[in-house]
Tab-separated table of C-alpha atoms and ligand atoms in Angstrom:
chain	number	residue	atom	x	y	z
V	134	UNK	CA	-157.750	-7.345	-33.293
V	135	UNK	CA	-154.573	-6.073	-35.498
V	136	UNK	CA	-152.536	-7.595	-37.512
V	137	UNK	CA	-149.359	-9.336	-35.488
V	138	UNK	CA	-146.183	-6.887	-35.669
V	139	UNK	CA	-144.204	-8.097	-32.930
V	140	UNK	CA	-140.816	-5.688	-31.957
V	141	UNK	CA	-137.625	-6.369	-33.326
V	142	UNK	CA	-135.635	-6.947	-29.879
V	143	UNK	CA	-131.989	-7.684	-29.171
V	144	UNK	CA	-132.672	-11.034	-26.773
V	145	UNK	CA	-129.755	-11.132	-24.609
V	146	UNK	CA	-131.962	-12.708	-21.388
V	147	UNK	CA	-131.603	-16.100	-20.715
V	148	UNK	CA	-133.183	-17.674	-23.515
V	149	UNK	CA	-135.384	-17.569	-26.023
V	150	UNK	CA	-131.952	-16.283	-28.188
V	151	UNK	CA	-132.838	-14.167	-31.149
V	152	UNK	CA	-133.488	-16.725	-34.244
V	153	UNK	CA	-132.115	-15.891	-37.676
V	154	UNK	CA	-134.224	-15.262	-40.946
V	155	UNK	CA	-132.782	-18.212	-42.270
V	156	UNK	CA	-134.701	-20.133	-39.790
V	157	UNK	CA	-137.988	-18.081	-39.833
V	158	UNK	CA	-138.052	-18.564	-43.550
V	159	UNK	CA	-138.021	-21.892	-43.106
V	160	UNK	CA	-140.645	-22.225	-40.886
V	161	UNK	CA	-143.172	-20.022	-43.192
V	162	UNK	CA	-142.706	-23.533	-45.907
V	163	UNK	CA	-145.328	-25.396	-46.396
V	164	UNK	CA	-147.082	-27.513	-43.961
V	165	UNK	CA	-146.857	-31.352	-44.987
V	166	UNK	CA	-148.335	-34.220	-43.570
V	167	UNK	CA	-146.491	-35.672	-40.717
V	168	UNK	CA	-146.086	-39.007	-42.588
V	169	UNK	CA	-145.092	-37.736	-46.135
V	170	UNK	CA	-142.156	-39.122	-47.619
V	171	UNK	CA	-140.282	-36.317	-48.291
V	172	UNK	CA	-140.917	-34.812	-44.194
V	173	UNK	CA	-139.962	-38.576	-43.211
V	174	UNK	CA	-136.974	-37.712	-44.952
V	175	UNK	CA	-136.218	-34.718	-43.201
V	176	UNK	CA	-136.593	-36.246	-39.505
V	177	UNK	CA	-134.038	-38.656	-40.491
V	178	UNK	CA	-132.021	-35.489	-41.185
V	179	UNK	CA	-132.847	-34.293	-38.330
V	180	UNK	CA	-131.915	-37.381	-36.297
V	181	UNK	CA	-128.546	-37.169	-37.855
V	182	UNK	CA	-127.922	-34.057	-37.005
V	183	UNK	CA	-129.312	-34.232	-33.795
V	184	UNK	CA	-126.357	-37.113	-32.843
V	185	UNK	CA	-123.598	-35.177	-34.681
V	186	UNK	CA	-124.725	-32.026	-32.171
V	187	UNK	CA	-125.022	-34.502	-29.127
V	188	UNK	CA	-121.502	-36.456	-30.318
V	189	UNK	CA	-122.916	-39.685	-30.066
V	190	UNK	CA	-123.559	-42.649	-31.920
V	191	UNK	CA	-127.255	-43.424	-30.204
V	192	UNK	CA	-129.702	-44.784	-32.705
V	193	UNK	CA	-132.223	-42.848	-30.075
V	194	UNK	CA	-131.437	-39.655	-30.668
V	195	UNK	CA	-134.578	-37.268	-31.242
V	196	UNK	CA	-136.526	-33.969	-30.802
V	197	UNK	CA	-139.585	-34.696	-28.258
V	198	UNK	CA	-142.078	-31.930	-28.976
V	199	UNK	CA	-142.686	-29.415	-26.522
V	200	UNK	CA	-140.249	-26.972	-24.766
V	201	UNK	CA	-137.093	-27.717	-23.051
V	202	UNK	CA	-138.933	-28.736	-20.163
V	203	UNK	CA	-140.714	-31.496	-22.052
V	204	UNK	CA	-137.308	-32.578	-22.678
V	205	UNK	CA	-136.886	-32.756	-19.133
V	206	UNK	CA	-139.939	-34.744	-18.112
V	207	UNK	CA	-139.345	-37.468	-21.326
V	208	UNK	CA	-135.824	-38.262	-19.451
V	209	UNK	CA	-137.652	-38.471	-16.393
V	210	UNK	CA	-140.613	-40.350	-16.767
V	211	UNK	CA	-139.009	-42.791	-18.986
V	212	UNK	CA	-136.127	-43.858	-16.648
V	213	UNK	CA	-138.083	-43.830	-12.904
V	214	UNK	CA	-140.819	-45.698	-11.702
V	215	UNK	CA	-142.779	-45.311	-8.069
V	216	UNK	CA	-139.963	-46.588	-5.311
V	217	UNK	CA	-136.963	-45.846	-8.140
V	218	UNK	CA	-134.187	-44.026	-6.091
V	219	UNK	CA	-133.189	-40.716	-8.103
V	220	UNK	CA	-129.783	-38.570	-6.997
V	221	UNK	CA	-130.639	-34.950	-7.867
V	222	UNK	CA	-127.778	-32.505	-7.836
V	223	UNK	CA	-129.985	-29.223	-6.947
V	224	UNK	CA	-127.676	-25.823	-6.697
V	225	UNK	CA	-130.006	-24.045	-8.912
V	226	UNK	CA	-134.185	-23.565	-10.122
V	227	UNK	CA	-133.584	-26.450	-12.569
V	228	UNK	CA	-131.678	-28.933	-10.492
V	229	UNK	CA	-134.382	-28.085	-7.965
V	230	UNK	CA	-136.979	-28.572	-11.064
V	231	UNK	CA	-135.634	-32.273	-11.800
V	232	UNK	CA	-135.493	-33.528	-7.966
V	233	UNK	CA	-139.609	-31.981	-8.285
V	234	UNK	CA	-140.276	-33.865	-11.090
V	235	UNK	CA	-138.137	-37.189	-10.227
V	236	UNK	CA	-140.313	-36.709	-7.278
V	237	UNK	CA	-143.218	-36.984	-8.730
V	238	UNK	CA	-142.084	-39.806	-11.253
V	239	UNK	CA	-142.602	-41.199	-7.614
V	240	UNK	CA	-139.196	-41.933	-7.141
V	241	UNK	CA	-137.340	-41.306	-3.840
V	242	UNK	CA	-134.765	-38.221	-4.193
V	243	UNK	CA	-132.124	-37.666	-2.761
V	244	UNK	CA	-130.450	-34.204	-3.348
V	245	UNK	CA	-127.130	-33.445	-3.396
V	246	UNK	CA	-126.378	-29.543	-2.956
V	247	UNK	CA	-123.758	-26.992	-3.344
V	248	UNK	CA	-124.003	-23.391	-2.606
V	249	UNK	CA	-126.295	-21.364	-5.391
V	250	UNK	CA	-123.442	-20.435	-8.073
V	251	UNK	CA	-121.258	-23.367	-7.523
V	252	UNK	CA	-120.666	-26.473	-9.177
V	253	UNK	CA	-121.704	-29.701	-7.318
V	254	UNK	CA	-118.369	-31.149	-6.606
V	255	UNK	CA	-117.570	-34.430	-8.787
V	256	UNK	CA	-116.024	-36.581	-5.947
V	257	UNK	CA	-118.902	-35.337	-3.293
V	258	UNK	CA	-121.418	-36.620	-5.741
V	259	UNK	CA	-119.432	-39.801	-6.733
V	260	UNK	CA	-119.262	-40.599	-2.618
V	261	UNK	CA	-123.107	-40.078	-2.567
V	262	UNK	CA	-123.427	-42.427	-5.388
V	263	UNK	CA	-121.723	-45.027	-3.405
V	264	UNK	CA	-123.816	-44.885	-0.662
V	265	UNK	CA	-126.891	-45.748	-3.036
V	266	UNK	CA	-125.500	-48.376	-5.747
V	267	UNK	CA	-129.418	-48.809	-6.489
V	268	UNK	CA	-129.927	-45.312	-7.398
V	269	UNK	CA	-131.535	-45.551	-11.170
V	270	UNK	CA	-130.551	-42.302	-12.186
V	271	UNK	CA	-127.958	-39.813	-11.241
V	272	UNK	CA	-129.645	-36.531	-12.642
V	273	UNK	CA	-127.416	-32.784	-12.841
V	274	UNK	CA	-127.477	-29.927	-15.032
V	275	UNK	CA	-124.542	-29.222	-17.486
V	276	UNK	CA	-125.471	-25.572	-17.110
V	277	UNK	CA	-127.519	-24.006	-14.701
V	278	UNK	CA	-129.567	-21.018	-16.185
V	279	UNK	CA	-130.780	-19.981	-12.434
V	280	UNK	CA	-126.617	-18.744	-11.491
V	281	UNK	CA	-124.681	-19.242	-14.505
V	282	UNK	CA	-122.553	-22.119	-13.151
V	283	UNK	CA	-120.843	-24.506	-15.380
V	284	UNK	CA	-121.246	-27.997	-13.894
V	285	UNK	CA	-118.157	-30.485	-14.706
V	286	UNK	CA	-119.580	-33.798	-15.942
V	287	UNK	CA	-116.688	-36.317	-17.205
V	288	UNK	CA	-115.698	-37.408	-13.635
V	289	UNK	CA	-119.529	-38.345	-12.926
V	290	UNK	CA	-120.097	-40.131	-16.334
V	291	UNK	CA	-116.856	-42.244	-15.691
V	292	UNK	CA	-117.710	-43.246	-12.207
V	293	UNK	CA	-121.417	-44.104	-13.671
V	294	UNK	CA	-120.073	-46.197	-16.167
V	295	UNK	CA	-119.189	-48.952	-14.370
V	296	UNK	CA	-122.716	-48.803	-12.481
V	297	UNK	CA	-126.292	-49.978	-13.324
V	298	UNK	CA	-127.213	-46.420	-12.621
V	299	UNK	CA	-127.838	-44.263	-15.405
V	300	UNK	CA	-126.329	-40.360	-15.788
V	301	UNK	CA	-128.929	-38.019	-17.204
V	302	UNK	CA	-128.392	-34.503	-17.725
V	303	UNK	CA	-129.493	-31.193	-18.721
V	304	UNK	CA	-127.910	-29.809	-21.267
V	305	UNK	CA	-130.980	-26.831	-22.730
V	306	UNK	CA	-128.480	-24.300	-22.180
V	307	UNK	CA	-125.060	-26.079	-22.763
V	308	UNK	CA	-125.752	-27.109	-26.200
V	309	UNK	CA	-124.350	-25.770	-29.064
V	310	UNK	CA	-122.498	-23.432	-26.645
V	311	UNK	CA	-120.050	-25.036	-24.872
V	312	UNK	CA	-118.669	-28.814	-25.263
V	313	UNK	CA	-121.374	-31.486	-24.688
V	314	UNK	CA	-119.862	-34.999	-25.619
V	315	UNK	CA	-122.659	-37.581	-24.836
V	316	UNK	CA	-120.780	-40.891	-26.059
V	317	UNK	CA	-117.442	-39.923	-24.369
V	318	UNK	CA	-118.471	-38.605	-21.111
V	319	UNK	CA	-121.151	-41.951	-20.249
V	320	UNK	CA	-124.198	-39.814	-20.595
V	321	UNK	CA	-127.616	-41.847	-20.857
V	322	UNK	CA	-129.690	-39.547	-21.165
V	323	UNK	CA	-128.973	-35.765	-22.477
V	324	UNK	CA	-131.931	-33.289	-23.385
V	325	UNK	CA	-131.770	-29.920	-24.279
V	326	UNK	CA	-133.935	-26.957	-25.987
V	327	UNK	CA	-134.094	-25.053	-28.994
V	328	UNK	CA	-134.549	-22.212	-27.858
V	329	UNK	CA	-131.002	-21.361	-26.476
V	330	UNK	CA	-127.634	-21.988	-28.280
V	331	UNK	CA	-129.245	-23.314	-30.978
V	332	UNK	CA	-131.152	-20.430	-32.177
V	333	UNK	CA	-134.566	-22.181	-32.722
V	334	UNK	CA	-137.321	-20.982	-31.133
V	335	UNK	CA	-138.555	-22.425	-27.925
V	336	UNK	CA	-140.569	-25.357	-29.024
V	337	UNK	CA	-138.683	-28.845	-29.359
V	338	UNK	CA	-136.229	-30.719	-26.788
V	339	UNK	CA	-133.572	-32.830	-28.792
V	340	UNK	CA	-133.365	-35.852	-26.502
V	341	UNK	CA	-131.024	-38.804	-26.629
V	342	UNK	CA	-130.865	-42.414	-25.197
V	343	UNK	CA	-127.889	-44.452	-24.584
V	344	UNK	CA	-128.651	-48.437	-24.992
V	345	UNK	CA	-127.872	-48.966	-21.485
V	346	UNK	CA	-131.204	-46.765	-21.056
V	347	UNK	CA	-133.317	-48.105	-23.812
V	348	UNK	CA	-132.511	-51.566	-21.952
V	349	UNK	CA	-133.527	-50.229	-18.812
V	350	UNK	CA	-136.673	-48.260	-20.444
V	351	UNK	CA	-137.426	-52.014	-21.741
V	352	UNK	CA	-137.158	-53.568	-18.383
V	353	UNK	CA	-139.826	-51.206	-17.035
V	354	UNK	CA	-142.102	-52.855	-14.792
V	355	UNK	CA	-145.001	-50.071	-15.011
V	356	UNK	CA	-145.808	-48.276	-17.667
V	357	UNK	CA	-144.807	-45.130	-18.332
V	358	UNK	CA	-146.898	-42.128	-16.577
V	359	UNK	CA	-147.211	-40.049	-19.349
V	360	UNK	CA	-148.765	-41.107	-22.344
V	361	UNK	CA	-147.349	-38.350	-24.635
V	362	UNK	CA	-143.601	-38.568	-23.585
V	363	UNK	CA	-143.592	-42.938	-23.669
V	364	UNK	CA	-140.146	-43.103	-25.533
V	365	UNK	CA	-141.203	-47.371	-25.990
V	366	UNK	CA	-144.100	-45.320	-28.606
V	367	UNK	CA	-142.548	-42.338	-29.918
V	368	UNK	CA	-139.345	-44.178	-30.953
V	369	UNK	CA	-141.833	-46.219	-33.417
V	370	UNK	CA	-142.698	-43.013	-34.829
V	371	UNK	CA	-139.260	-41.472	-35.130
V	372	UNK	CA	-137.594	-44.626	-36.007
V	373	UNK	CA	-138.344	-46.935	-38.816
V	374	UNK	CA	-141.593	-47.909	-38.270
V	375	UNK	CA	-142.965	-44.459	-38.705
V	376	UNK	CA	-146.173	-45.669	-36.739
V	377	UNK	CA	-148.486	-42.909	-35.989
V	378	UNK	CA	-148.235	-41.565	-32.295
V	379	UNK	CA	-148.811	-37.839	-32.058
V	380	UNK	CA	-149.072	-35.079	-34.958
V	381	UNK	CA	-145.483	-33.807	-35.055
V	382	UNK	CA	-144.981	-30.344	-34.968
V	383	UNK	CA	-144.118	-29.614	-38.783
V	384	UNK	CA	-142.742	-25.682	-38.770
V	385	UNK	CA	-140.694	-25.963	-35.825
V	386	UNK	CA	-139.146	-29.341	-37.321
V	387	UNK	CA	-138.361	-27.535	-40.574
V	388	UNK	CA	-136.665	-24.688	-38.054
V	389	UNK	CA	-134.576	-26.984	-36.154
V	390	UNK	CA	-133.495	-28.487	-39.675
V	391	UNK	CA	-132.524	-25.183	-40.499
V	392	UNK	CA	-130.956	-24.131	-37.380
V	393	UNK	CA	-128.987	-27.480	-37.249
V	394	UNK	CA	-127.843	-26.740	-40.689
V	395	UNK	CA	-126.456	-23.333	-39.743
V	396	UNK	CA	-124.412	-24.749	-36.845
V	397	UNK	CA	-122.575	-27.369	-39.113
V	398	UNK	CA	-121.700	-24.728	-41.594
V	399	UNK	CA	-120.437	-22.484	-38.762
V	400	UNK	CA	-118.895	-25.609	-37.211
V	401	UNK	CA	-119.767	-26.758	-33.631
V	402	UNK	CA	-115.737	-25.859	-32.936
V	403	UNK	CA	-116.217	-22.539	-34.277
V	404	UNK	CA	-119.470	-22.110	-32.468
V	405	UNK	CA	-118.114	-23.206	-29.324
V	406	UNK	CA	-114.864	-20.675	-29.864
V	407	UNK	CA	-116.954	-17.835	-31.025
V	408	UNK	CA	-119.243	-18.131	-27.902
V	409	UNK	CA	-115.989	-18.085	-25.742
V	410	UNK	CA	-114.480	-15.311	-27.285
V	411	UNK	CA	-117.561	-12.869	-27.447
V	412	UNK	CA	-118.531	-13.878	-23.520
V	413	UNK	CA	-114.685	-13.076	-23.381
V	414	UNK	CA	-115.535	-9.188	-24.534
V	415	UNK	CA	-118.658	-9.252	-22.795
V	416	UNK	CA	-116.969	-10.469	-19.443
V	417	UNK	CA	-114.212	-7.559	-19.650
V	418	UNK	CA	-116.925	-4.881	-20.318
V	419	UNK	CA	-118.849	-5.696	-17.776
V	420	UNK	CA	-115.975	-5.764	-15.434
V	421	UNK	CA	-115.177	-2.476	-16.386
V	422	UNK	CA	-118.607	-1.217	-15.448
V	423	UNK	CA	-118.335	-2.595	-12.356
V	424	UNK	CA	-120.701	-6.074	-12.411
V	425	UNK	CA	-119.729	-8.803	-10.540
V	426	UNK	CA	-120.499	-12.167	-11.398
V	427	UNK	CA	-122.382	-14.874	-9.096
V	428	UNK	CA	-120.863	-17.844	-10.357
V	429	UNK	CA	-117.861	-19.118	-9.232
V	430	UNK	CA	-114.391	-18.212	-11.059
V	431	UNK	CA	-113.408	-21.359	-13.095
V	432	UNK	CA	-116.990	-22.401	-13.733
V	433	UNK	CA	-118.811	-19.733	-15.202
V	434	UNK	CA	-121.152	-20.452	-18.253
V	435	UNK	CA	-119.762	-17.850	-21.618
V	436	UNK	CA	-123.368	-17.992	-22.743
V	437	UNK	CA	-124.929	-17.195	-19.154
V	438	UNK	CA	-123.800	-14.572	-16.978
V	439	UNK	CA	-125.509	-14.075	-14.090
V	440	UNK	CA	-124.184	-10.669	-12.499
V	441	UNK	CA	-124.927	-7.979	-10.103
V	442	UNK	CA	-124.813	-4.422	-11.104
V	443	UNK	CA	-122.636	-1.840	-9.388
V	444	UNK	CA	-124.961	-0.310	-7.511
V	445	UNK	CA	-127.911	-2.272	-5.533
V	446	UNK	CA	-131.223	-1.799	-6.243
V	447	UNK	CA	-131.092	-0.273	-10.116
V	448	UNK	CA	-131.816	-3.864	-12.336
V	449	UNK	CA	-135.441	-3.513	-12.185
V	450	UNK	CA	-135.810	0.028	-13.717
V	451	UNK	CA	-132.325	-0.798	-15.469
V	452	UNK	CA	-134.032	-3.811	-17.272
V	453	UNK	CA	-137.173	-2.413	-18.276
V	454	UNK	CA	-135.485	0.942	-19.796
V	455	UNK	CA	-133.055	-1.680	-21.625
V	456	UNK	CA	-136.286	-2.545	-22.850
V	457	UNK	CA	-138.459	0.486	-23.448
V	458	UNK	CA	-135.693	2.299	-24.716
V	459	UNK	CA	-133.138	-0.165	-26.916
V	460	UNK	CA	-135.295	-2.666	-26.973
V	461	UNK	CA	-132.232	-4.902	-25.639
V	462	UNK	CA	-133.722	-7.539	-22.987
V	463	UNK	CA	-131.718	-8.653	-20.136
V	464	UNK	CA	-132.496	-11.217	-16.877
V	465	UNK	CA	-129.389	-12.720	-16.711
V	466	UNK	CA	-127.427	-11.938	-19.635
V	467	UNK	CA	-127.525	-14.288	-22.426
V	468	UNK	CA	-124.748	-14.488	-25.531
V	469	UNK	CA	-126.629	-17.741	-27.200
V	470	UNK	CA	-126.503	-18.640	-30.535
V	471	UNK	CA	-127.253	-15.958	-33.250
V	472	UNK	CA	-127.543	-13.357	-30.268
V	473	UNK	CA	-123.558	-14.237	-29.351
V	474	UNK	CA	-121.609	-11.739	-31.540
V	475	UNK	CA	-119.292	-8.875	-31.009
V	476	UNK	CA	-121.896	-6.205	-32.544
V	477	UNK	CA	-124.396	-6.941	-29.971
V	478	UNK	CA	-121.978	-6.869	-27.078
V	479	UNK	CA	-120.898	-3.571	-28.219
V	480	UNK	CA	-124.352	-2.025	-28.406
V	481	UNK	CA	-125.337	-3.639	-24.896
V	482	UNK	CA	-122.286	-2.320	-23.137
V	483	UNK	CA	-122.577	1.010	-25.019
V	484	UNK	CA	-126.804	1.138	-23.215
V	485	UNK	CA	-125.272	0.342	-19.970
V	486	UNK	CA	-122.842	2.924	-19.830
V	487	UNK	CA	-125.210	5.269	-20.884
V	488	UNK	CA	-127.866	4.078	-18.403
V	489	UNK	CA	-125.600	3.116	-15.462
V	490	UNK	CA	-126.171	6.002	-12.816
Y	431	PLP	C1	-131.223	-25.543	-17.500
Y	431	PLP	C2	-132.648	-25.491	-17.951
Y	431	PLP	N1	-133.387	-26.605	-17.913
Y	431	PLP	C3	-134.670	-26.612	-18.310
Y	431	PLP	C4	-135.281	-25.466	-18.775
Y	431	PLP	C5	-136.693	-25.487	-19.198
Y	431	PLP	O1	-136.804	-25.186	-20.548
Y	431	PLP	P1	-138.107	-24.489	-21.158
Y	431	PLP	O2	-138.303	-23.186	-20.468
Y	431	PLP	O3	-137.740	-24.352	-22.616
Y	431	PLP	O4	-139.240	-25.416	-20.940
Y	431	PLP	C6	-134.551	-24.281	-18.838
Y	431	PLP	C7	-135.166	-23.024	-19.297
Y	431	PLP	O5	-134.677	-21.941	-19.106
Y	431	PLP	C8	-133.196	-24.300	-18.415
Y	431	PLP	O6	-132.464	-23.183	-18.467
């Protein structure tokens, strides 16, 4: 076996984003014990930051270990139990992947679709909702990796409000990128990853919990399914208590530390802006190439383009020359975090007019 030297590649696919030395430094620290004072320090930090990035004021506001999909599952299987009703906007892979795994929270689903690349309209939701008061959760994604659509959540959140029935979304690939306000848009439960605009890599899902569903998590009649994503448990270890539940994942705590503390010096504002205006160049070079985008005009994600190439049938061998050749690589193409900057747009345009037949 040799030594590890993986490439240097430009990640402009849809996520992991390319992570800055800043953060790989500090995940080559020291490993400490999960329950020293000076790490229990740190996850405090963390938690802080963590809210400031969400915008909200929820004392439950943490990063559950594992991938943005463990994210997914700990809003999940914390909010339904068997014969909970669950409404699932699904116009995408991961709307489709919540209403799968509300499904097997044993929950009944009901879907609520739009065409692949469109947003689920607010008020056709919002009459859904109406028909099932008793729904426990109303479940969408902020930004939907699968077409690059930009779901619009303030409507939703203030309709939900007013209702026993708690708004959870998915926000892996909205945060850090474009607005997310938790607290002022009536979101109970937000999750995202670190792998994406946050320029950690993939690893641990910042979660947060409104009290309206910490008081329904309390009023569970079952226990939760899964053991290792019980919020009533891990919020023992993550809040005062600091009671034992699993080992936490030490280097990839100290990264998101790291990578938190790069966004506030940035500014989320100026993170936000910057990812706007570089998608902005990136949108009219591509344009000029001749892509055309799947997502609908209006609500297309900066940090997510999903497009189609000028001529059918050239992204497989486009992709893996990209690859092979510039090591640049594409899916859809991602401008997230560290990857989002002018220089990188430049030298991806500058491949694909070279490579474009
Ligand atoms: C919108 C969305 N939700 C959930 C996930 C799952 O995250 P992960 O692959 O980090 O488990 C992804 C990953 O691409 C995503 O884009």
């Amino acid at each position: 076996m040799d030594e590890l030297h993986p490439k240097e590649r430009l990640l402009m696919g849809p996520g992991p984003s390319n992570v800055g030395s800043r953060v790989l430094r500090a995940m080559s620290t020291p490993v400490v014990g999960h329950l020293d004072p000076e790490f229990c320090r740190l996850m405090d930090d963390v938690c802080a930051m963590l809210r400031d990035l969400f915008k909200t004021a929820n004392r439950l506001t943490f990063p559950v270990s594992g991938t943005g999909s463990a994210g997914m599952e700990a809003a999940l299987v914390n909010t339904l139990e068997p014969g909970d009703t669950a409404v699932i906007g699904a116009s995408g892979v991961f709307g489709q992947r919540l209403a799968d795994t509300a499904g097997r929270c044993g929950a009944t689903v009901v879907t609520v679709d739009a065409p692949w690349g469109e947003p689920i309209e607010p008020a056709v939701l919002i009459e859904i909702l109406k028909k099932y008061p008793q729904a426990k959760i109303c479940a969408v994604v902020h930004a939907e990796t699968s077409t690059g659509a930009w779901q619009p959540l303030e409507e939703i959140g203030a309709y939900l409000k007013n209702t026993k029935t708690l708004f959870v979304v998915d926000a892996v690939t909205s945060l850090g990128g474009v607005p997310v306000e938790v607290d002022a848009w009536g979101v109970d439960v937000c999750y995202s990853g670190t792998q994406k605009c946050l320029s950690v890599p993939p690893g641990l899902a910042p979660i947060t919990f409104s009290g309206k569903a910490e008081e329904a998590i309390d009023a569970r009649r079952t226990k939760v399914q899964s053991w290792y994503l019980d919020v009533g448990m891990l919020r023992k270890y993550w809040g005062g208590e600091r009671l034992y539940h699993h080992t936490a994942p030490i280097s990839m705590i100290y990264a998101l530390y790291e990578g938190l503390r790069i966004i506030f010096e940035e500014g989320l504002e100026a993170r936000i802006k910057r990812h706007a205006e570089v998608s902005r160049e990136l949108g009219i070079g591509l344009a000029d190439l001749g892509f055309t985008w799947f997502a609908r005009q209006g609500y297309r994600l900066p940090q997510l383009n999903a497009v189609y190439p000028p001529q059918p049938g050239i992204v497989e061998p486009l992709r893996k020359k990209l690859l092979a050749e510039y090591s640049i690589e594409i899916w859809r193409i991602g401008l997230m975090g560290e990857t989002c900057r002018l220089a990188n747009v430049a030298v991806l345009l500058d491949a694909l007019r070279r490579e474009l037949p």
